[in-house]
PDB file of C-alpha atoms in Angstrom:
ATOM      1  CA  UNK A 242     102.758  80.370 132.896  1.00  0.00           C
ATOM      2  CA  UNK A 243      99.295  78.793 131.678  1.00  0.00           C
ATOM      3  CA  UNK A 244      98.464  78.995 128.081  1.00  0.00           C
ATOM      4  CA  UNK A 245      95.717  81.334 126.595  1.00  0.00           C
ATOM      5  CA  UNK A 246      93.219  79.768 124.489  1.00  0.00           C
ATOM      6  CA  UNK A 247      93.683  80.936 120.892  1.00  0.00           C
ATOM      7  CA  UNK A 248      90.246  82.480 120.106  1.00  0.00           C
ATOM      8  CA  UNK A 249      91.823  83.163 116.739  1.00  0.00           C
ATOM      9  CA  UNK A 250      92.150  79.999 114.483  1.00  0.00           C
ATOM     10  CA  UNK A 251      94.200  81.462 111.863  1.00  0.00           C
ATOM     11  CA  UNK A 252      96.575  82.876 114.601  1.00  0.00           C
ATOM     12  CA  UNK A 253      96.846  79.377 116.285  1.00  0.00           C
ATOM     13  CA  UNK A 254      98.108  77.997 113.166  1.00  0.00           C
ATOM     14  CA  UNK A 255     100.199  80.649 111.577  1.00  0.00           C
ATOM     15  CA  UNK A 256     103.950  80.934 112.234  1.00  0.00           C
ATOM     16  CA  UNK A 257     104.881  82.956 115.406  1.00  0.00           C
ATOM     17  CA  UNK A 258     106.755  85.399 113.428  1.00  0.00           C
ATOM     18  CA  UNK A 259     103.672  86.148 112.014  1.00  0.00           C
ATOM     19  CA  UNK A 260     101.475  87.078 115.161  1.00  0.00           C
ATOM     20  CA  UNK A 261     100.735  90.144 116.432  1.00  0.00           C
ATOM     21  CA  UNK A 262      99.172  90.515 120.023  1.00  0.00           C
ATOM     22  CA  UNK A 263      97.771  93.685 121.087  1.00  0.00           C
ATOM     23  CA  UNK A 264      96.793  94.534 125.067  1.00  0.00           C
ATOM     24  CA  UNK A 265      94.608  97.406 126.102  1.00  0.00           C
ATOM     25  CA  UNK A 266      95.191  99.274 129.366  1.00  0.00           C
ATOM     26  CA  UNK A 267      93.356 102.004 130.894  1.00  0.00           C
ATOM     27  CA  UNK A 268      96.327 104.442 131.357  1.00  0.00           C
ATOM     28  CA  UNK A 269      99.827 104.787 130.140  1.00  0.00           C
ATOM     29  CA  UNK A 270     101.657 103.928 133.430  1.00  0.00           C
ATOM     30  CA  UNK A 271     100.431 100.560 133.558  1.00  0.00           C
ATOM     31  CA  UNK A 272     100.853 100.272 130.033  1.00  0.00           C
ATOM     32  CA  UNK A 273     104.896 101.182 130.363  1.00  0.00           C
ATOM     33  CA  UNK A 274     104.770  98.967 133.589  1.00  0.00           C
ATOM     34  CA  UNK A 275     103.421  95.878 131.416  1.00  0.00           C
ATOM     35  CA  UNK A 276     106.182  96.574 128.786  1.00  0.00           C
ATOM     36  CA  UNK A 277     108.882  96.672 131.209  1.00  0.00           C
ATOM     37  CA  UNK A 278     107.694  93.529 132.968  1.00  0.00           C
ATOM     38  CA  UNK A 279     107.287  91.834 129.710  1.00  0.00           C
ATOM     39  CA  UNK A 280     110.739  92.711 128.662  1.00  0.00           C
ATOM     40  CA  UNK A 281     112.131  91.443 132.017  1.00  0.00           C
ATOM     41  CA  UNK A 282     110.422  88.191 132.132  1.00  0.00           C
ATOM     42  CA  UNK A 283     110.355  87.015 128.441  1.00  0.00           C
ATOM     43  CA  UNK A 284     112.619  87.438 125.434  1.00  0.00           C
ATOM     44  CA  UNK A 285     110.508  90.252 124.127  1.00  0.00           C
ATOM     45  CA  UNK A 286     112.769  93.066 123.143  1.00  0.00           C
ATOM     46  CA  UNK A 287     111.431  96.824 123.518  1.00  0.00           C
ATOM     47  CA  UNK A 288     111.949  97.149 119.517  1.00  0.00           C
ATOM     48  CA  UNK A 289     109.137  94.445 119.170  1.00  0.00           C
ATOM     49  CA  UNK A 290     106.803  96.803 121.025  1.00  0.00           C
ATOM     50  CA  UNK A 291     104.492  99.499 119.754  1.00  0.00           C
ATOM     51  CA  UNK A 292     103.026 101.955 122.342  1.00  0.00           C
ATOM     52  CA  UNK A 293      99.764 103.426 120.845  1.00  0.00           C
ATOM     53  CA  UNK A 294      97.975 106.419 122.815  1.00  0.00           C
ATOM     54  CA  UNK A 295      95.314 108.903 121.754  1.00  0.00           C
ATOM     55  CA  UNK A 296      97.928 111.432 120.640  1.00  0.00           C
ATOM     56  CA  UNK A 297      99.750 108.990 118.450  1.00  0.00           C
ATOM     57  CA  UNK A 298      99.713 110.037 114.879  1.00  0.00           C
ATOM     58  CA  UNK A 299     101.295 106.965 113.404  1.00  0.00           C
ATOM     59  CA  UNK A 300      98.697 104.507 114.572  1.00  0.00           C
ATOM     60  CA  UNK A 301      98.205 102.884 111.221  1.00  0.00           C
ATOM     61  CA  UNK A 302     101.986 102.374 110.670  1.00  0.00           C
ATOM     62  CA  UNK A 303     102.185 100.795 113.901  1.00  0.00           C
ATOM     63  CA  UNK A 304      99.323  98.208 113.299  1.00  0.00           C
ATOM     64  CA  UNK A 305      99.914  97.720 109.348  1.00  0.00           C
ATOM     65  CA  UNK A 306     103.779  97.777 109.066  1.00  0.00           C
ATOM     66  CA  UNK A 307     104.040  96.432 105.637  1.00  0.00           C
ATOM     67  CA  UNK A 308     101.216  98.082 103.512  1.00  0.00           C
ATOM     68  CA  UNK A 309     102.994  97.410 100.406  1.00  0.00           C
ATOM     69  CA  UNK A 310     103.427  93.977 100.786  1.00  0.00           C
ATOM     70  CA  UNK A 311      99.990  93.743 101.709  1.00  0.00           C
ATOM     71  CA  UNK A 312      98.611  95.328  98.486  1.00  0.00           C
ATOM     72  CA  UNK A 313     101.005  93.234  96.443  1.00  0.00           C
ATOM     73  CA  UNK A 314      99.570  90.023  98.104  1.00  0.00           C
ATOM     74  CA  UNK A 315      96.006  91.538  97.358  1.00  0.00           C
ATOM     75  CA  UNK A 316      97.193  92.246  93.557  1.00  0.00           C
ATOM     76  CA  UNK A 317      98.763  88.624  93.548  1.00  0.00           C
ATOM     77  CA  UNK A 318      95.925  86.849  94.903  1.00  0.00           C
ATOM     78  CA  UNK A 319      93.308  88.343  92.614  1.00  0.00           C
ATOM     79  CA  UNK A 320      95.372  87.466  89.608  1.00  0.00           C
ATOM     80  CA  UNK A 321      95.891  84.216  90.671  1.00  0.00           C
ATOM     81  CA  UNK A 322      92.241  83.102  91.628  1.00  0.00           C
ATOM     82  CA  UNK A 323      90.897  85.297  88.651  1.00  0.00           C
ATOM     83  CA  UNK A 324      93.038  83.072  86.496  1.00  0.00           C
ATOM     84  CA  UNK A 325      92.205  80.011  87.921  1.00  0.00           C
ATOM     85  CA  UNK A 326      88.289  80.887  87.602  1.00  0.00           C
ATOM     86  CA  UNK A 327      88.952  81.566  84.129  1.00  0.00           C
ATOM     87  CA  UNK A 328      90.540  78.165  83.576  1.00  0.00           C
ATOM     88  CA  UNK A 329      87.708  76.506  85.355  1.00  0.00           C
ATOM     89  CA  UNK A 330      85.278  78.260  83.269  1.00  0.00           C
ATOM     90  CA  UNK A 331      86.910  77.152  80.150  1.00  0.00           C
ATOM     91  CA  UNK A 332      87.269  73.498  81.275  1.00  0.00           C
ATOM     92  CA  UNK A 333      83.518  73.399  82.092  1.00  0.00           C
ATOM     93  CA  UNK A 334      82.601  75.146  78.868  1.00  0.00           C
ATOM     94  CA  UNK A 335      84.792  72.601  77.000  1.00  0.00           C
ATOM     95  CA  UNK A 336      83.403  69.695  78.523  1.00  0.00           C
ATOM     96  CA  UNK A 337      79.924  70.858  77.826  1.00  0.00           C
ATOM     97  CA  UNK A 338      80.570  71.888  74.069  1.00  0.00           C
ATOM     98  CA  UNK A 339      82.286  68.562  73.661  1.00  0.00           C
ATOM     99  CA  UNK A 340      80.178  66.297  75.736  1.00  0.00           C
ATOM    100  CA  UNK A 341      77.297  68.033  77.036  1.00  0.00           C
ATOM    101  CA  UNK A 342      73.405  68.705  75.700  1.00  0.00           C
ATOM    102  CA  UNK A 343      72.749  69.693  72.217  1.00  0.00           C
ATOM    103  CA  UNK A 344      71.897  73.260  73.242  1.00  0.00           C
ATOM    104  CA  UNK A 345      75.905  73.993  74.503  1.00  0.00           C
ATOM    105  CA  UNK A 346      77.129  71.734  71.414  1.00  0.00           C
ATOM    106  CA  UNK A 347      75.175  74.049  68.990  1.00  0.00           C
ATOM    107  CA  UNK A 348      75.886  77.424  70.854  1.00  0.00           C
ATOM    108  CA  UNK A 349      79.723  77.092  71.898  1.00  0.00           C
ATOM    109  CA  UNK A 350      80.287  80.996  71.953  1.00  0.00           C
ATOM    110  CA  UNK A 351      77.344  81.457  74.383  1.00  0.00           C
ATOM    111  CA  UNK A 352      78.367  78.647  76.126  1.00  0.00           C
ATOM    112  CA  UNK A 353      81.986  79.714  76.835  1.00  0.00           C
ATOM    113  CA  UNK A 354      80.714  83.230  77.848  1.00  0.00           C
ATOM    114  CA  UNK A 355      78.306  81.678  80.186  1.00  0.00           C
ATOM    115  CA  UNK A 356      80.817  79.697  82.242  1.00  0.00           C
ATOM    116  CA  UNK A 357      83.821  82.051  81.716  1.00  0.00           C
ATOM    117  CA  UNK A 358      82.249  84.790  83.054  1.00  0.00           C
ATOM    118  CA  UNK A 359      81.222  83.268  86.513  1.00  0.00           C
ATOM    119  CA  UNK A 360      84.152  81.561  86.620  1.00  0.00           C
ATOM    120  CA  UNK A 361      86.236  84.862  86.845  1.00  0.00           C
ATOM    121  CA  UNK A 362      83.739  86.495  89.016  1.00  0.00           C
ATOM    122  CA  UNK A 363      83.928  83.459  91.512  1.00  0.00           C
ATOM    123  CA  UNK A 364      87.896  83.564  91.706  1.00  0.00           C
ATOM    124  CA  UNK A 365      87.866  87.231  92.256  1.00  0.00           C
ATOM    125  CA  UNK A 366      85.035  86.819  94.691  1.00  0.00           C
ATOM    126  CA  UNK A 367      87.006  84.393  96.747  1.00  0.00           C
ATOM    127  CA  UNK A 368      90.300  86.514  96.468  1.00  0.00           C
ATOM    128  CA  UNK A 369      88.334  89.300  97.821  1.00  0.00           C
ATOM    129  CA  UNK A 370      87.092  87.331 100.789  1.00  0.00           C
ATOM    130  CA  UNK A 371      90.630  86.161 101.456  1.00  0.00           C
ATOM    131  CA  UNK A 372      91.758  89.851 101.415  1.00  0.00           C
ATOM    132  CA  UNK A 373      89.025  90.887 103.847  1.00  0.00           C
ATOM    133  CA  UNK A 374      91.072  89.329 106.788  1.00  0.00           C
ATOM    134  CA  UNK A 375      88.423  89.525 109.551  1.00  0.00           C
ATOM    135  CA  UNK A 376      91.185  88.425 112.114  1.00  0.00           C
ATOM    136  CA  UNK A 377      93.120  91.495 111.278  1.00  0.00           C
ATOM    137  CA  UNK A 378      89.962  93.881 111.433  1.00  0.00           C
ATOM    138  CA  UNK A 379      89.354  92.677 115.086  1.00  0.00           C
ATOM    139  CA  UNK A 380      92.967  93.541 116.133  1.00  0.00           C
ATOM    140  CA  UNK A 381      92.617  97.128 114.274  1.00  0.00           C
ATOM    141  CA  UNK A 382      89.190  98.021 115.685  1.00  0.00           C
ATOM    142  CA  UNK A 383      90.363  96.637 119.239  1.00  0.00           C
ATOM    143  CA  UNK A 384      92.862  99.434 119.084  1.00  0.00           C
ATOM    144  CA  UNK A 385      91.093 102.044 117.236  1.00  0.00           C
ATOM    145  CA  UNK A 386      88.226 101.814 119.907  1.00  0.00           C
ATOM    146  CA  UNK A 387      90.465 101.777 122.883  1.00  0.00           C
ATOM    147  CA  UNK A 388      92.273 104.941 121.366  1.00  0.00           C
ATOM    148  CA  UNK A 389      88.693 106.472 121.091  1.00  0.00           C
ATOM    149  CA  UNK A 390      88.029 106.059 124.478  1.00  0.00           C
ATOM    150  CA  UNK A 391      91.759 107.469 125.797  1.00  0.00           C
ATOM    151  CA  UNK A 392      92.868 104.188 126.761  1.00  0.00           C
ATOM    152  CA  UNK A 393      96.277 102.972 125.692  1.00  0.00           C
ATOM    153  CA  UNK A 394      97.462 100.026 123.404  1.00  0.00           C
ATOM    154  CA  UNK A 395     100.622  97.934 123.414  1.00  0.00           C
ATOM    155  CA  UNK A 396     101.126  95.709 120.125  1.00  0.00           C
ATOM    156  CA  UNK A 397     103.616  92.919 120.029  1.00  0.00           C
ATOM    157  CA  UNK A 398     105.217  91.831 116.744  1.00  0.00           C
ATOM    158  CA  UNK A 399     106.410  88.154 117.708  1.00  0.00           C
ATOM    159  CA  UNK A 400     109.587  86.630 116.565  1.00  0.00           C
ATOM    160  CA  UNK A 401     109.575  82.799 115.599  1.00  0.00           C
ATOM    161  CA  UNK A 402     111.184  81.625 118.861  1.00  0.00           C
ATOM    162  CA  UNK A 403     108.582  83.635 121.032  1.00  0.00           C
ATOM    163  CA  UNK A 404     105.146  81.644 121.680  1.00  0.00           C
ATOM    164  CA  UNK A 405     101.979  83.473 121.189  1.00  0.00           C
ATOM    165  CA  UNK A 406     100.154  81.705 123.816  1.00  0.00           C
ATOM    166  CA  UNK A 407     102.813  82.781 126.333  1.00  0.00           C
ATOM    167  CA  UNK A 408     102.749  86.361 125.563  1.00  0.00           C
ATOM    168  CA  UNK A 409      99.164  86.417 125.541  1.00  0.00           C
ATOM    169  CA  UNK A 410      98.838  84.657 128.974  1.00  0.00           C
ATOM    170  CA  UNK A 411     101.103  87.367 130.158  1.00  0.00           C
ATOM    171  CA  UNK A 412      99.109  90.063 128.964  1.00  0.00           C
ATOM    172  CA  UNK A 413      95.851  88.469 130.039  1.00  0.00           C
ATOM    173  CA  UNK A 414      96.844  88.498 133.721  1.00  0.00           C
ATOM    174  CA  UNK A 415      97.577  92.428 133.286  1.00  0.00           C
ATOM    175  CA  UNK A 416      94.904  93.520 130.514  1.00  0.00           C
ATOM    176  CA  UNK A 417      90.951  92.657 130.229  1.00  0.00           C
ATOM    177  CA  UNK A 418      91.496  92.919 126.625  1.00  0.00           C
ATOM    178  CA  UNK A 419      94.132  90.973 124.508  1.00  0.00           C
ATOM    179  CA  UNK A 420      93.914  90.071 120.792  1.00  0.00           C
ATOM    180  CA  UNK A 421      95.980  88.079 118.665  1.00  0.00           C
ATOM    181  CA  UNK A 422      95.956  88.219 114.732  1.00  0.00           C
ATOM    182  CA  UNK A 423      98.447  87.235 111.914  1.00  0.00           C
ATOM    183  CA  UNK A 424     100.197  90.264 110.518  1.00  0.00           C
TER     184      UNK A 424
END
């Protein structure tokens, strides 16, 4: 089996059990046939595969299986990176008040306020950027776009022992649009 090029760098670096691969098909028959062929020729089981069509009301749950853990991770990353920003601002203000120009030595309160605020803001901004996950948006948008056009999507949640590139190669030979992302 030929290996697929990983267009998604994060997906190529993440552990295989954190990878999700989606393929878009024009009709249900070809999608179901591909699922069966995939199950027969690889170690992918049918419980790893989510089939999404236009009548599916649980599309969001199939794409984002663990929404509580996503929210928890967002909360923790904002707290942690906001705290790091606060500490960096405090350290910079301390250094300026102790060893900086006379203006910062004479106005320590304003120096601390002026450096802590951007530190916290920068930490929270970085946490927001990390939480955006543009690689997740690519798979979600591809599936939504396909569903709007009455196509069918097959989403596979990989296990540790499975190769994302092998599964993606298998799907590329049967579908025009295959997307990988970290869950």
